[in-house]
PDB file of C-alpha atoms in Angstrom:
ATOM      1  CA  MET S 249      38.724  46.230 349.541  1.00  0.00           C
ATOM      2  CA  GLU S 250      35.242  46.523 350.970  1.00  0.00           C
ATOM      3  CA  HIS S 251      35.636  50.363 351.048  1.00  0.00           C
ATOM      4  CA  LEU S 252      36.639  50.475 347.402  1.00  0.00           C
ATOM      5  CA  VAL S 253      33.183  49.646 345.974  1.00  0.00           C
ATOM      6  CA  PRO S 254      31.325  52.503 347.753  1.00  0.00           C
ATOM      7  CA  VAL S 255      34.087  54.930 346.778  1.00  0.00           C
ATOM      8  CA  LEU S 256      33.801  53.867 343.126  1.00  0.00           C
ATOM      9  CA  VAL S 257      29.999  54.213 343.207  1.00  0.00           C
ATOM     10  CA  VAL S 258      30.175  57.689 344.754  1.00  0.00           C
ATOM     11  CA  SER S 259      32.878  58.698 342.251  1.00  0.00           C
ATOM     12  CA  ALA S 260      30.733  57.479 339.360  1.00  0.00           C
ATOM     13  CA  ILE S 261      27.732  59.441 340.645  1.00  0.00           C
ATOM     14  CA  VAL S 262      29.798  62.615 341.080  1.00  0.00           C
ATOM     15  CA  ALA S 263      31.297  62.193 337.597  1.00  0.00           C
ATOM     16  CA  PHE S 264      27.825  61.718 336.106  1.00  0.00           C
ATOM     17  CA  PHE S 265      26.500  64.932 337.707  1.00  0.00           C
ATOM     18  CA  MET S 266      29.599  66.859 336.668  1.00  0.00           C
ATOM     19  CA  TYR S 267      29.172  65.625 333.091  1.00  0.00           C
ATOM     20  CA  LYS S 268      25.512  66.710 333.052  1.00  0.00           C
ATOM     21  CA  ASN S 269      26.307  70.159 334.479  1.00  0.00           C
ATOM     22  CA  ILE S 270      29.155  70.737 332.025  1.00  0.00           C
ATOM     23  CA  ASN S 271      26.855  69.858 329.116  1.00  0.00           C
ATOM     24  CA  LYS S 272      24.193  72.188 330.482  1.00  0.00           C
ATOM     25  CA  ILE S 273      26.653  75.077 330.825  1.00  0.00           C
ATOM     26  CA  THR S 274      28.135  74.608 327.352  1.00  0.00           C
ATOM     27  CA  SER S 275      24.667  74.466 325.781  1.00  0.00           C
ATOM     28  CA  ASN S 276      23.826  77.755 327.525  1.00  0.00           C
ATOM     29  CA  ILE S 277      26.982  79.320 326.085  1.00  0.00           C
ATOM     30  CA  ASP S 278      25.984  78.131 322.624  1.00  0.00           C
ATOM     31  CA  ASN S 279      22.520  79.642 323.095  1.00  0.00           C
ATOM     32  CA  LEU S 280      24.033  82.998 324.071  1.00  0.00           C
ATOM     33  CA  GLU S 281      26.199  82.956 320.958  1.00  0.00           C
ATOM     34  CA  ASP S 282      23.132  82.154 318.811  1.00  0.00           C
ATOM     35  CA  LYS S 283      21.223  85.005 320.412  1.00  0.00           C
ATOM     36  CA  SER S 284      24.044  87.473 319.792  1.00  0.00           C
ATOM     37  CA  TYR S 285      24.086  86.470 316.120  1.00  0.00           C
ATOM     38  CA  GLU S 286      20.325  87.071 315.879  1.00  0.00           C
ATOM     39  CA  LEU S 287      20.660  90.375 317.713  1.00  0.00           C
ATOM     40  CA  TYR S 288      23.293  91.673 315.306  1.00  0.00           C
ATOM     41  CA  ALA S 289      21.419  90.377 312.266  1.00  0.00           C
ATOM     42  CA  LYS S 290      18.287  92.284 313.288  1.00  0.00           C
ATOM     43  CA  TYR S 291      20.280  95.334 314.317  1.00  0.00           C
ATOM     44  CA  ALA S 292      21.994  95.306 310.918  1.00  0.00           C
ATOM     45  CA  ARG S 293      18.563  95.558 309.274  1.00  0.00           C
ATOM     46  CA  ILE S 294      17.681  98.517 311.482  1.00  0.00           C
ATOM     47  CA  VAL S 295      20.931 100.321 310.680  1.00  0.00           C
ATOM     48  CA  GLU S 296      20.374  99.548 307.003  1.00  0.00           C
ATOM     49  CA  GLY S 297      16.982 101.265 307.250  1.00  0.00           C
ATOM     50  CA  TYR S 298      18.610 104.414 308.618  1.00  0.00           C
ATOM     51  CA  ILE S 299      21.204 104.388 305.845  1.00  0.00           C
ATOM     52  CA  LYS S 300      18.531 103.949 303.179  1.00  0.00           C
ATOM     53  CA  GLU S 301      16.602 106.840 304.694  1.00  0.00           C
ATOM     54  CA  LEU S 302      19.766 108.960 304.471  1.00  0.00           C
ATOM     55  CA  GLN S 303      20.223 107.966 300.833  1.00  0.00           C
ATOM     56  CA  SER S 304      16.617 108.815 300.087  1.00  0.00           C
ATOM     57  CA  ASN S 305      16.950 112.216 301.723  1.00  0.00           C
ATOM     58  CA  ILE S 306      20.133 112.922 299.775  1.00  0.00           C
ATOM     59  CA  GLU S 307      18.241 112.208 296.543  1.00  0.00           C
ATOM     60  CA  LYS S 308      15.217 114.265 297.601  1.00  0.00           C
ATOM     61  CA  ASN S 309      17.317 117.130 298.956  1.00  0.00           C
ATOM     62  CA  SER S 310      17.660 118.751 295.558  1.00  0.00           C
ATOM     63  CA  VAL S 311      13.860 119.050 295.506  1.00  0.00           C
ATOM     64  CA  LEU S 312      13.109 119.591 299.205  1.00  0.00           C
ATOM     65  CA  ALA S 313      16.167 121.646 300.175  1.00  0.00           C
ATOM     66  CA  ASP S 314      15.931 120.344 303.743  1.00  0.00           C
ATOM     67  CA  GLU S 315      18.663 121.989 305.829  1.00  0.00           C
ATOM     68  CA  LYS S 316      18.986 118.879 307.956  1.00  0.00           C
ATOM     69  CA  TYR S 317      20.279 116.866 304.996  1.00  0.00           C
ATOM     70  CA  LYS S 318      22.169 119.641 303.188  1.00  0.00           C
ATOM     71  CA  LEU S 319      25.547 118.449 301.927  1.00  0.00           C
ATOM     72  CA  GLN S 320      28.829 120.296 302.444  1.00  0.00           C
ATOM     73  CA  GLU S 321      30.132 122.321 299.518  1.00  0.00           C
ATOM     74  CA  GLY S 322      31.991 120.145 297.038  1.00  0.00           C
ATOM     75  CA  VAL S 323      30.558 116.833 298.264  1.00  0.00           C
ATOM     76  CA  ASP S 324      29.584 114.556 295.400  1.00  0.00           C
ATOM     77  CA  ALA S 325      26.123 113.173 296.258  1.00  0.00           C
ATOM     78  CA  LYS S 326      26.546 110.135 293.991  1.00  0.00           C
ATOM     79  CA  GLU S 327      29.859 109.220 295.610  1.00  0.00           C
ATOM     80  CA  LEU S 328      28.349 109.595 299.088  1.00  0.00           C
ATOM     81  CA  GLU S 329      25.410 107.396 298.094  1.00  0.00           C
ATOM     82  CA  GLU S 330      27.852 104.774 296.794  1.00  0.00           C
ATOM     83  CA  ASN S 331      29.799 104.893 300.077  1.00  0.00           C
ATOM     84  CA  LEU S 332      26.553 104.439 302.001  1.00  0.00           C
ATOM     85  CA  SER S 333      25.662 101.514 299.720  1.00  0.00           C
ATOM     86  CA  SER S 334      29.026 100.007 300.560  1.00  0.00           C
ATOM     87  CA  LEU S 335      28.100 100.149 304.247  1.00  0.00           C
ATOM     88  CA  ILE S 336      24.818  98.407 303.458  1.00  0.00           C
ATOM     89  CA  ARG S 337      26.761  95.619 301.756  1.00  0.00           C
ATOM     90  CA  LYS S 338      28.955  95.305 304.859  1.00  0.00           C
ATOM     91  CA  LEU S 339      25.845  95.107 307.026  1.00  0.00           C
ATOM     92  CA  ALA S 340      24.496  92.270 304.890  1.00  0.00           C
ATOM     93  CA  PHE S 341      27.372  90.154 306.221  1.00  0.00           C
ATOM     94  CA  PHE S 342      25.771  90.098 309.673  1.00  0.00           C
ATOM     95  CA  GLU S 343      22.830  88.149 308.271  1.00  0.00           C
ATOM     96  CA  THR S 344      24.967  85.380 306.753  1.00  0.00           C
ATOM     97  CA  LEU S 345      26.029  82.017 308.099  1.00  0.00           C
ATOM     98  CA  GLN S 346      29.624  83.245 308.159  1.00  0.00           C
ATOM     99  CA  ALA S 347      28.647  85.813 310.782  1.00  0.00           C
ATOM    100  CA  LYS S 348      26.981  83.080 312.826  1.00  0.00           C
ATOM    101  CA  GLN S 349      30.327  81.299 313.032  1.00  0.00           C
ATOM    102  CA  LYS S 350      32.083  84.342 314.491  1.00  0.00           C
ATOM    103  CA  LYS S 351      32.399  84.966 318.186  1.00  0.00           C
ATOM    104  CA  LYS S 352      30.391  87.717 319.845  1.00  0.00           C
ATOM    105  CA  LYS S 353      33.459  89.950 320.348  1.00  0.00           C
ATOM    106  CA  GLU S 354      34.363  89.686 316.666  1.00  0.00           C
ATOM    107  CA  LEU S 355      30.810  90.601 315.643  1.00  0.00           C
ATOM    108  CA  GLU S 356      30.844  93.579 318.004  1.00  0.00           C
ATOM    109  CA  SER S 357      34.172  94.753 316.607  1.00  0.00           C
ATOM    110  CA  ASP S 358      33.021  94.467 312.997  1.00  0.00           C
ATOM    111  CA  PHE S 359      29.754  96.216 313.791  1.00  0.00           C
ATOM    112  CA  PHE S 360      31.564  99.022 315.596  1.00  0.00           C
ATOM    113  CA  GLU S 361      33.703  99.544 312.498  1.00  0.00           C
ATOM    114  CA  VAL S 362      30.608  99.922 310.295  1.00  0.00           C
ATOM    115  CA  LEU S 363      28.903 102.301 312.724  1.00  0.00           C
ATOM    116  CA  SER S 364      32.065 104.388 313.071  1.00  0.00           C
ATOM    117  CA  SER S 365      32.317 104.679 309.297  1.00  0.00           C
ATOM    118  CA  LEU S 366      28.681 105.780 309.095  1.00  0.00           C
ATOM    119  CA  ASP S 367      29.219 108.364 311.821  1.00  0.00           C
ATOM    120  CA  SER S 368      32.320 109.738 310.091  1.00  0.00           C
ATOM    121  CA  MET S 369      30.567 109.938 306.722  1.00  0.00           C
ATOM    122  CA  ILE S 370      27.693 111.891 308.208  1.00  0.00           C
ATOM    123  CA  GLN S 371      29.929 114.320 310.088  1.00  0.00           C
ATOM    124  CA  GLU S 372      32.226 114.930 307.121  1.00  0.00           C
ATOM    125  CA  ASN S 373      29.634 115.251 304.349  1.00  0.00           C
ATOM    126  CA  PHE S 374      26.654 117.096 305.826  1.00  0.00           C
ATOM    127  CA  LYS S 375      26.605 120.766 306.800  1.00  0.00           C
ATOM    128  CA  ASN S 376      24.673 119.882 309.923  1.00  0.00           C
ATOM    129  CA  GLY S 377      26.681 116.662 310.250  1.00  0.00           C
ATOM    130  CA  GLU S 378      27.430 116.757 313.959  1.00  0.00           C
ATOM    131  CA  ASN S 379      23.779 117.214 314.931  1.00  0.00           C
ATOM    132  CA  LEU S 380      22.552 114.686 312.382  1.00  0.00           C
ATOM    133  CA  ALA S 381      25.165 112.143 313.536  1.00  0.00           C
ATOM    134  CA  ASP S 382      24.133 112.700 317.171  1.00  0.00           C
ATOM    135  CA  GLU S 383      20.468 112.188 316.310  1.00  0.00           C
ATOM    136  CA  ILE S 384      21.125 108.991 314.363  1.00  0.00           C
ATOM    137  CA  ARG S 385      23.529 107.724 317.029  1.00  0.00           C
ATOM    138  CA  ASP S 386      20.884 108.281 319.745  1.00  0.00           C
ATOM    139  CA  ASN S 387      18.165 106.587 317.679  1.00  0.00           C
ATOM    140  CA  LEU S 388      20.391 103.597 316.930  1.00  0.00           C
ATOM    141  CA  HIS S 389      21.349 103.325 320.591  1.00  0.00           C
ATOM    142  CA  GLU S 390      17.670 103.216 321.591  1.00  0.00           C
ATOM    143  CA  GLU S 391      17.012 100.526 318.984  1.00  0.00           C
ATOM    144  CA  TYR S 392      19.983  98.507 320.255  1.00  0.00           C
ATOM    145  CA  VAL S 393      18.783  98.727 323.857  1.00  0.00           C
ATOM    146  CA  LYS S 394      15.314  97.508 322.809  1.00  0.00           C
ATOM    147  CA  LEU S 395      16.786  94.564 320.932  1.00  0.00           C
ATOM    148  CA  LYS S 396      19.169  93.718 323.732  1.00  0.00           C
ATOM    149  CA  LYS S 397      16.274  93.634 326.214  1.00  0.00           C
ATOM    150  CA  PHE S 398      14.299  91.447 323.823  1.00  0.00           C
ATOM    151  CA  TYR S 399      17.167  88.951 323.518  1.00  0.00           C
ATOM    152  CA  GLU S 400      18.256  89.435 327.153  1.00  0.00           C
ATOM    153  CA  ILE S 401      21.957  89.279 326.391  1.00  0.00           C
TER     154      ILE S 401
END
């Protein structure tokens, strides 16, 4: 019986430290999830800027005749602009509270879907689509790396 009290005290101390460490670890996980939400919200704004620039260049192309933004024959510029606007609306989701409730893997999957759609639209609708898509893809990758370093995820 006299050995029971020290064992109970040691067990209580160990349980207390385990409880504190578990709380610390779970709060760190929550912080990582919050950071990933912020990362994708800011990245969505950056991607939106690139899409708006594309839309602007499509509108100006009739005046500027820039080969870089020349559309394929038979491509309806208004329809392409509407499809790009649809992507912007999808990107707006990443700045909502609903996106904050999603897990990081789900956010990555949804974001990949939007970026893939953008890449396909560029390649299919622009004469110089492959080169333009590569350029935008490289620029977006650089922006993502900068943000990721900033948030250290």
